[in-house]
């Protein structure tokens, strides 16, 4: 089975990227002095603390496979949880 990184819904790319950096901040993987306790991740994207460049970025190449996998696993867990809420009528998108 071959894998593809093809983006099926291009509009979701920026949201998933933001979620990736928010989770990295929660796990304390941010560069530039940010740790899980020092970044309010709920509003970090709005404040500019969580983004791909500049202060507070994540150097993905220095993370262990376990750390990077934890971020991906948490993204999956949150997406499944959101889908369950939508299916149960508790959340609208």
PDB file of N, CA and C in Angstrom, residues 15-92:
ATOM      1  N   UNK A  15      -5.651  25.167   9.022  1.00  0.00           N
ATOM      2  CA  UNK A  15      -6.232  24.828  10.327  1.00  0.00           C
ATOM      3  C   UNK A  15      -5.451  23.681  10.966  1.00  0.00           C
ATOM      4  N   UNK A  16      -5.125  22.666  10.176  1.00  0.00           N
ATOM      5  CA  UNK A  16      -4.350  21.549  10.701  1.00  0.00           C
ATOM      6  C   UNK A  16      -2.945  21.992  11.098  1.00  0.00           C
ATOM      7  N   UNK A  17      -2.354  22.892  10.329  1.00  0.00           N
ATOM      8  CA  UNK A  17      -1.035  23.404  10.661  1.00  0.00           C
ATOM      9  C   UNK A  17      -1.071  24.179  11.978  1.00  0.00           C
ATOM     10  N   UNK A  18      -2.098  24.988  12.165  1.00  0.00           N
ATOM     11  CA  UNK A  18      -2.238  25.730  13.418  1.00  0.00           C
ATOM     12  C   UNK A  18      -2.422  24.765  14.583  1.00  0.00           C
ATOM     13  N   UNK A  19      -3.242  23.732  14.381  1.00  0.00           N
ATOM     14  CA  UNK A  19      -3.465  22.738  15.432  1.00  0.00           C
ATOM     15  C   UNK A  19      -2.146  22.050  15.793  1.00  0.00           C
ATOM     16  N   UNK A  20      -1.324  21.766  14.794  1.00  0.00           N
ATOM     17  CA  UNK A  20      -0.036  21.105  15.017  1.00  0.00           C
ATOM     18  C   UNK A  20       0.841  21.951  15.932  1.00  0.00           C
ATOM     19  N   UNK A  21       0.906  23.256  15.676  1.00  0.00           N
ATOM     20  CA  UNK A  21       1.750  24.126  16.485  1.00  0.00           C
ATOM     21  C   UNK A  21       1.156  24.354  17.878  1.00  0.00           C
ATOM     22  N   UNK A  22      -0.150  24.400  17.990  1.00  0.00           N
ATOM     23  CA  UNK A  22      -0.772  24.542  19.303  1.00  0.00           C
ATOM     24  C   UNK A  22      -0.477  23.330  20.171  1.00  0.00           C
ATOM     25  N   UNK A  23      -0.559  22.146  19.581  1.00  0.00           N
ATOM     26  CA  UNK A  23      -0.284  20.921  20.326  1.00  0.00           C
ATOM     27  C   UNK A  23       1.191  20.849  20.706  1.00  0.00           C
ATOM     28  N   UNK A  24       2.066  21.241  19.788  1.00  0.00           N
ATOM     29  CA  UNK A  24       3.495  21.262  20.104  1.00  0.00           C
ATOM     30  C   UNK A  24       3.764  22.194  21.285  1.00  0.00           C
ATOM     31  N   UNK A  25       3.066  23.317  21.329  1.00  0.00           N
ATOM     32  CA  UNK A  25       3.222  24.248  22.457  1.00  0.00           C
ATOM     33  C   UNK A  25       2.727  23.612  23.748  1.00  0.00           C
ATOM     34  N   UNK A  26       1.595  22.927  23.672  1.00  0.00           N
ATOM     35  CA  UNK A  26       1.058  22.258  24.862  1.00  0.00           C
ATOM     36  C   UNK A  26       2.015  21.196  25.383  1.00  0.00           C
ATOM     37  N   UNK A  27       2.715  20.529  24.470  1.00  0.00           N
ATOM     38  CA  UNK A  27       3.655  19.476  24.863  1.00  0.00           C
ATOM     39  C   UNK A  27       5.022  20.034  25.244  1.00  0.00           C
ATOM     40  N   UNK A  28       5.206  21.357  25.154  1.00  0.00           N
ATOM     41  CA  UNK A  28       6.464  21.974  25.537  1.00  0.00           C
ATOM     42  C   UNK A  28       7.565  21.803  24.510  1.00  0.00           C
ATOM     43  N   UNK A  29       7.206  21.692  23.240  1.00  0.00           N
ATOM     44  CA  UNK A  29       8.182  21.455  22.179  1.00  0.00           C
ATOM     45  C   UNK A  29       8.555  22.724  21.422  1.00  0.00           C
ATOM     46  N   UNK A  30       8.101  23.878  21.890  1.00  0.00           N
ATOM     47  CA  UNK A  30       8.355  25.136  21.193  1.00  0.00           C
ATOM     48  C   UNK A  30       9.759  25.626  21.468  1.00  0.00           C
ATOM     49  N   UNK A  31      10.379  26.246  20.449  1.00  0.00           N
ATOM     50  CA  UNK A  31      11.675  26.912  20.602  1.00  0.00           C
ATOM     51  C   UNK A  31      11.440  28.339  21.088  1.00  0.00           C
ATOM     52  N   UNK A  32      12.467  29.019  21.431  1.00  0.00           N
ATOM     53  CA  UNK A  32      12.357  30.425  21.788  1.00  0.00           C
ATOM     54  C   UNK A  32      11.838  30.656  23.191  1.00  0.00           C
ATOM     55  N   UNK A  33      11.974  29.673  24.059  1.00  0.00           N
ATOM     56  CA  UNK A  33      11.600  29.870  25.440  1.00  0.00           C
ATOM     57  C   UNK A  33      10.157  29.546  25.768  1.00  0.00           C
ATOM     58  N   UNK A  34       9.354  29.200  24.780  1.00  0.00           N
ATOM     59  CA  UNK A  34       7.975  28.853  25.071  1.00  0.00           C
ATOM     60  C   UNK A  34       7.909  27.423  25.567  1.00  0.00           C
ATOM     61  N   UNK A  35       7.159  27.220  26.624  1.00  0.00           N
ATOM     62  CA  UNK A  35       6.908  25.876  27.123  1.00  0.00           C
ATOM     63  C   UNK A  35       5.413  25.727  27.297  1.00  0.00           C
ATOM     64  N   UNK A  36       4.982  24.539  27.646  1.00  0.00           N
ATOM     65  CA  UNK A  36       3.554  24.277  27.763  1.00  0.00           C
ATOM     66  C   UNK A  36       2.881  25.239  28.747  1.00  0.00           C
ATOM     67  N   UNK A  37       3.580  25.627  29.801  1.00  0.00           N
ATOM     68  CA  UNK A  37       2.978  26.503  30.788  1.00  0.00           C
ATOM     69  C   UNK A  37       3.030  27.976  30.447  1.00  0.00           C
ATOM     70  N   UNK A  38       3.866  28.356  29.486  1.00  0.00           N
ATOM     71  CA  UNK A  38       4.044  29.781  29.225  1.00  0.00           C
ATOM     72  C   UNK A  38       3.250  30.289  28.027  1.00  0.00           C
ATOM     73  N   UNK A  39       2.578  29.401  27.297  1.00  0.00           N
ATOM     74  CA  UNK A  39       1.819  29.814  26.125  1.00  0.00           C
ATOM     75  C   UNK A  39       0.358  29.448  26.341  1.00  0.00           C
ATOM     76  N   UNK A  40      -0.518  30.424  26.237  1.00  0.00           N
ATOM     77  CA  UNK A  40      -1.939  30.152  26.275  1.00  0.00           C
ATOM     78  C   UNK A  40      -2.326  29.703  24.874  1.00  0.00           C
ATOM     79  N   UNK A  41      -2.355  28.382  24.653  1.00  0.00           N
ATOM     80  CA  UNK A  41      -2.508  27.862  23.298  1.00  0.00           C
ATOM     81  C   UNK A  41      -3.878  28.138  22.711  1.00  0.00           C
ATOM     82  N   UNK A  42      -4.871  28.403  23.530  1.00  0.00           N
ATOM     83  CA  UNK A  42      -6.194  28.697  22.992  1.00  0.00           C
ATOM     84  C   UNK A  42      -6.155  29.958  22.137  1.00  0.00           C
ATOM     85  N   UNK A  43      -5.357  30.943  22.549  1.00  0.00           N
ATOM     86  CA  UNK A  43      -5.284  32.203  21.835  1.00  0.00           C
ATOM     87  C   UNK A  43      -3.912  32.449  21.217  1.00  0.00           C
ATOM     88  N   UNK A  44      -3.032  31.467  21.285  1.00  0.00           N
ATOM     89  CA  UNK A  44      -1.662  31.674  20.818  1.00  0.00           C
ATOM     90  C   UNK A  44      -1.598  32.001  19.335  1.00  0.00           C
ATOM     91  N   UNK A  45      -2.429  31.358  18.535  1.00  0.00           N
ATOM     92  CA  UNK A  45      -2.425  31.646  17.105  1.00  0.00           C
ATOM     93  C   UNK A  45      -2.828  33.072  16.811  1.00  0.00           C
ATOM     94  N   UNK A  46      -3.810  33.576  17.562  1.00  0.00           N
ATOM     95  CA  UNK A  46      -4.260  34.947  17.371  1.00  0.00           C
ATOM     96  C   UNK A  46      -3.186  35.947  17.802  1.00  0.00           C
ATOM     97  N   UNK A  47      -2.421  35.584  18.829  1.00  0.00           N
ATOM     98  CA  UNK A  47      -1.400  36.481  19.347  1.00  0.00           C
ATOM     99  C   UNK A  47      -0.100  36.386  18.574  1.00  0.00           C
ATOM    100  N   UNK A  48       0.008  35.393  17.695  1.00  0.00           N
ATOM    101  CA  UNK A  48       1.208  35.246  16.887  1.00  0.00           C
ATOM    102  C   UNK A  48       2.309  34.441  17.541  1.00  0.00           C
ATOM    103  N   UNK A  49       2.042  33.843  18.697  1.00  0.00           N
ATOM    104  CA  UNK A  49       3.076  33.074  19.380  1.00  0.00           C
ATOM    105  C   UNK A  49       3.257  31.695  18.767  1.00  0.00           C
ATOM    106  N   UNK A  50       2.254  31.195  18.091  1.00  0.00           N
ATOM    107  CA  UNK A  50       2.326  29.856  17.534  1.00  0.00           C
ATOM    108  C   UNK A  50       2.244  29.962  16.029  1.00  0.00           C
ATOM    109  N   UNK A  51       3.405  29.869  15.387  1.00  0.00           N
ATOM    110  CA  UNK A  51       3.441  29.904  13.938  1.00  0.00           C
ATOM    111  C   UNK A  51       4.726  29.253  13.461  1.00  0.00           C
ATOM    112  N   UNK A  52       4.837  29.084  12.165  1.00  0.00           N
ATOM    113  CA  UNK A  52       5.939  28.310  11.612  1.00  0.00           C
ATOM    114  C   UNK A  52       7.266  29.061  11.578  1.00  0.00           C
ATOM    115  N   UNK A  53       7.256  30.352  11.717  1.00  0.00           N
ATOM    116  CA  UNK A  53       8.517  31.079  11.620  1.00  0.00           C
ATOM    117  C   UNK A  53       8.678  32.024  12.797  1.00  0.00           C
ATOM    118  N   UNK A  54       9.912  32.389  13.056  1.00  0.00           N
ATOM    119  CA  UNK A  54      10.184  33.355  14.117  1.00  0.00           C
ATOM    120  C   UNK A  54      10.182  32.731  15.492  1.00  0.00           C
ATOM    121  N   UNK A  55      10.062  33.568  16.497  1.00  0.00           N
ATOM    122  CA  UNK A  55      10.103  33.131  17.879  1.00  0.00           C
ATOM    123  C   UNK A  55       8.950  32.194  18.170  1.00  0.00           C
ATOM    124  N   UNK A  56       9.261  31.148  18.900  1.00  0.00           N
ATOM    125  CA  UNK A  56       8.228  30.212  19.290  1.00  0.00           C
ATOM    126  C   UNK A  56       7.935  29.154  18.258  1.00  0.00           C
ATOM    127  N   UNK A  57       8.812  28.976  17.284  1.00  0.00           N
ATOM    128  CA  UNK A  57       8.580  27.957  16.276  1.00  0.00           C
ATOM    129  C   UNK A  57       9.067  26.605  16.779  1.00  0.00           C
ATOM    130  N   UNK A  58       8.742  25.576  16.031  1.00  0.00           N
ATOM    131  CA  UNK A  58       9.179  24.229  16.366  1.00  0.00           C
ATOM    132  C   UNK A  58      10.193  23.786  15.322  1.00  0.00           C
ATOM    133  N   UNK A  59      11.349  23.337  15.756  1.00  0.00           N
ATOM    134  CA  UNK A  59      12.330  22.780  14.842  1.00  0.00           C
ATOM    135  C   UNK A  59      12.031  21.287  14.712  1.00  0.00           C
ATOM    136  N   UNK A  60      11.205  20.953  13.754  1.00  0.00           N
ATOM    137  CA  UNK A  60      10.713  19.576  13.612  1.00  0.00           C
ATOM    138  C   UNK A  60      11.845  18.595  13.375  1.00  0.00           C
ATOM    139  N   UNK A  61      12.946  19.020  12.766  1.00  0.00           N
ATOM    140  CA  UNK A  61      14.033  18.093  12.463  1.00  0.00           C
ATOM    141  C   UNK A  61      14.784  17.632  13.710  1.00  0.00           C
ATOM    142  N   UNK A  62      14.646  18.352  14.821  1.00  0.00           N
ATOM    143  CA  UNK A  62      15.345  17.954  16.040  1.00  0.00           C
ATOM    144  C   UNK A  62      14.468  17.135  16.979  1.00  0.00           C
ATOM    145  N   UNK A  63      13.188  16.972  16.652  1.00  0.00           N
ATOM    146  CA  UNK A  63      12.311  16.187  17.510  1.00  0.00           C
ATOM    147  C   UNK A  63      12.553  14.704  17.308  1.00  0.00           C
ATOM    148  N   UNK A  64      12.362  13.951  18.360  1.00  0.00           N
ATOM    149  CA  UNK A  64      12.448  12.500  18.221  1.00  0.00           C
ATOM    150  C   UNK A  64      11.187  12.005  17.511  1.00  0.00           C
ATOM    151  N   UNK A  65      11.258  10.799  17.008  1.00  0.00           N
ATOM    152  CA  UNK A  65      10.088  10.208  16.346  1.00  0.00           C
ATOM    153  C   UNK A  65       8.918  10.128  17.316  1.00  0.00           C
ATOM    154  N   UNK A  66       9.205   9.831  18.567  1.00  0.00           N
ATOM    155  CA  UNK A  66       8.160   9.733  19.582  1.00  0.00           C
ATOM    156  C   UNK A  66       7.471  11.074  19.792  1.00  0.00           C
ATOM    157  N   UNK A  67       8.261  12.155  19.863  1.00  0.00           N
ATOM    158  CA  UNK A  67       7.684  13.485  20.065  1.00  0.00           C
ATOM    159  C   UNK A  67       6.822  13.892  18.874  1.00  0.00           C
ATOM    160  N   UNK A  68       7.349  13.727  17.669  1.00  0.00           N
ATOM    161  CA  UNK A  68       6.584  14.094  16.477  1.00  0.00           C
ATOM    162  C   UNK A  68       5.345  13.214  16.348  1.00  0.00           C
ATOM    163  N   UNK A  69       5.483  11.941  16.661  1.00  0.00           N
ATOM    164  CA  UNK A  69       4.340  11.031  16.609  1.00  0.00           C
ATOM    165  C   UNK A  69       3.284  11.376  17.637  1.00  0.00           C
ATOM    166  N   UNK A  70       3.714  11.875  18.779  1.00  0.00           N
ATOM    167  CA  UNK A  70       2.760  12.288  19.814  1.00  0.00           C
ATOM    168  C   UNK A  70       1.917  13.458  19.337  1.00  0.00           C
ATOM    169  N   UNK A  71       2.546  14.386  18.620  1.00  0.00           N
ATOM    170  CA  UNK A  71       1.803  15.529  18.074  1.00  0.00           C
ATOM    171  C   UNK A  71       0.779  15.027  17.053  1.00  0.00           C
ATOM    172  N   UNK A  72       1.215  14.167  16.143  1.00  0.00           N
ATOM    173  CA  UNK A  72       0.297  13.617  15.144  1.00  0.00           C
ATOM    174  C   UNK A  72      -0.821  12.798  15.762  1.00  0.00           C
ATOM    175  N   UNK A  73      -0.488  12.021  16.774  1.00  0.00           N
ATOM    176  CA  UNK A  73      -1.504  11.224  17.467  1.00  0.00           C
ATOM    177  C   UNK A  73      -2.538  12.086  18.166  1.00  0.00           C
ATOM    178  N   UNK A  74      -2.076  13.181  18.765  1.00  0.00           N
ATOM    179  CA  UNK A  74      -3.001  14.095  19.443  1.00  0.00           C
ATOM    180  C   UNK A  74      -3.904  14.798  18.440  1.00  0.00           C
ATOM    181  N   UNK A  75      -3.364  15.152  17.267  1.00  0.00           N
ATOM    182  CA  UNK A  75      -4.198  15.747  16.220  1.00  0.00           C
ATOM    183  C   UNK A  75      -5.308  14.774  15.843  1.00  0.00           C
ATOM    184  N   UNK A  76      -4.939  13.519  15.611  1.00  0.00           N
ATOM    185  CA  UNK A  76      -5.921  12.497  15.245  1.00  0.00           C
ATOM    186  C   UNK A  76      -6.973  12.333  16.330  1.00  0.00           C
ATOM    187  N   UNK A  77      -6.539  12.280  17.589  1.00  0.00           N
ATOM    188  CA  UNK A  77      -7.471  12.115  18.705  1.00  0.00           C
ATOM    189  C   UNK A  77      -8.479  13.268  18.749  1.00  0.00           C
ATOM    190  N   UNK A  78      -7.992  14.489  18.556  1.00  0.00           N
ATOM    191  CA  UNK A  78      -8.881  15.655  18.599  1.00  0.00           C
ATOM    192  C   UNK A  78      -9.836  15.696  17.412  1.00  0.00           C
ATOM    193  N   UNK A  79      -9.338  15.321  16.223  1.00  0.00           N
ATOM    194  CA  UNK A  79     -10.211  15.299  15.051  1.00  0.00           C
ATOM    195  C   UNK A  79     -11.309  14.250  15.195  1.00  0.00           C
ATOM    196  N   UNK A  80     -10.971  13.084  15.737  1.00  0.00           N
ATOM    197  CA  UNK A  80     -11.977  12.042  15.963  1.00  0.00           C
ATOM    198  C   UNK A  80     -13.000  12.518  16.990  1.00  0.00           C
ATOM    199  N   UNK A  81     -12.528  13.163  18.045  1.00  0.00           N
ATOM    200  CA  UNK A  81     -13.432  13.677  19.074  1.00  0.00           C
ATOM    201  C   UNK A  81     -14.393  14.712  18.491  1.00  0.00           C
ATOM    202  N   UNK A  82     -13.868  15.615  17.662  1.00  0.00           N
ATOM    203  CA  UNK A  82     -14.725  16.624  17.030  1.00  0.00           C
ATOM    204  C   UNK A  82     -15.741  15.973  16.105  1.00  0.00           C
ATOM    205  N   UNK A  83     -15.326  14.966  15.357  1.00  0.00           N
ATOM    206  CA  UNK A  83     -16.250  14.269  14.454  1.00  0.00           C
ATOM    207  C   UNK A  83     -17.344  13.565  15.235  1.00  0.00           C
ATOM    208  N   UNK A  84     -16.986  12.961  16.361  1.00  0.00           N
ATOM    209  CA  UNK A  84     -17.988  12.300  17.198  1.00  0.00           C
ATOM    210  C   UNK A  84     -19.004  13.310  17.729  1.00  0.00           C
ATOM    211  N   UNK A  85     -18.525  14.486  18.115  1.00  0.00           N
ATOM    212  CA  UNK A  85     -19.437  15.514  18.614  1.00  0.00           C
ATOM    213  C   UNK A  85     -20.388  15.976  17.523  1.00  0.00           C
ATOM    214  N   UNK A  86     -19.867  16.126  16.309  1.00  0.00           N
ATOM    215  CA  UNK A  86     -20.722  16.539  15.185  1.00  0.00           C
ATOM    216  C   UNK A  86     -21.770  15.479  14.907  1.00  0.00           C
ATOM    217  N   UNK A  87     -21.341  14.214  14.902  1.00  0.00           N
ATOM    218  CA  UNK A  87     -22.276  13.124  14.618  1.00  0.00           C
ATOM    219  C   UNK A  87     -23.332  12.958  15.691  1.00  0.00           C
ATOM    220  N   UNK A  88     -22.963  13.302  16.934  1.00  0.00           N
ATOM    221  CA  UNK A  88     -23.922  13.220  18.037  1.00  0.00           C
ATOM    222  C   UNK A  88     -24.761  14.469  18.173  1.00  0.00           C
ATOM    223  N   UNK A  89     -24.569  15.436  17.286  1.00  0.00           N
ATOM    224  CA  UNK A  89     -25.362  16.653  17.306  1.00  0.00           C
ATOM    225  C   UNK A  89     -24.939  17.679  18.319  1.00  0.00           C
ATOM    226  N   UNK A  90     -23.778  17.485  18.951  1.00  0.00           N
ATOM    227  CA  UNK A  90     -23.338  18.406  19.996  1.00  0.00           C
ATOM    228  C   UNK A  90     -22.488  19.554  19.508  1.00  0.00           C
ATOM    229  N   UNK A  91     -22.055  19.509  18.265  1.00  0.00           N
ATOM    230  CA  UNK A  91     -21.162  20.546  17.753  1.00  0.00           C
ATOM    231  C   UNK A  91     -21.477  20.762  16.281  1.00  0.00           C
ATOM    232  N   UNK A  92     -21.483  22.006  15.885  1.00  0.00           N
ATOM    233  CA  UNK A  92     -21.669  22.306  14.468  1.00  0.00           C
ATOM    234  C   UNK A  92     -20.420  22.957  13.945  1.00  0.00           C
TER     235      UNK A  92
END
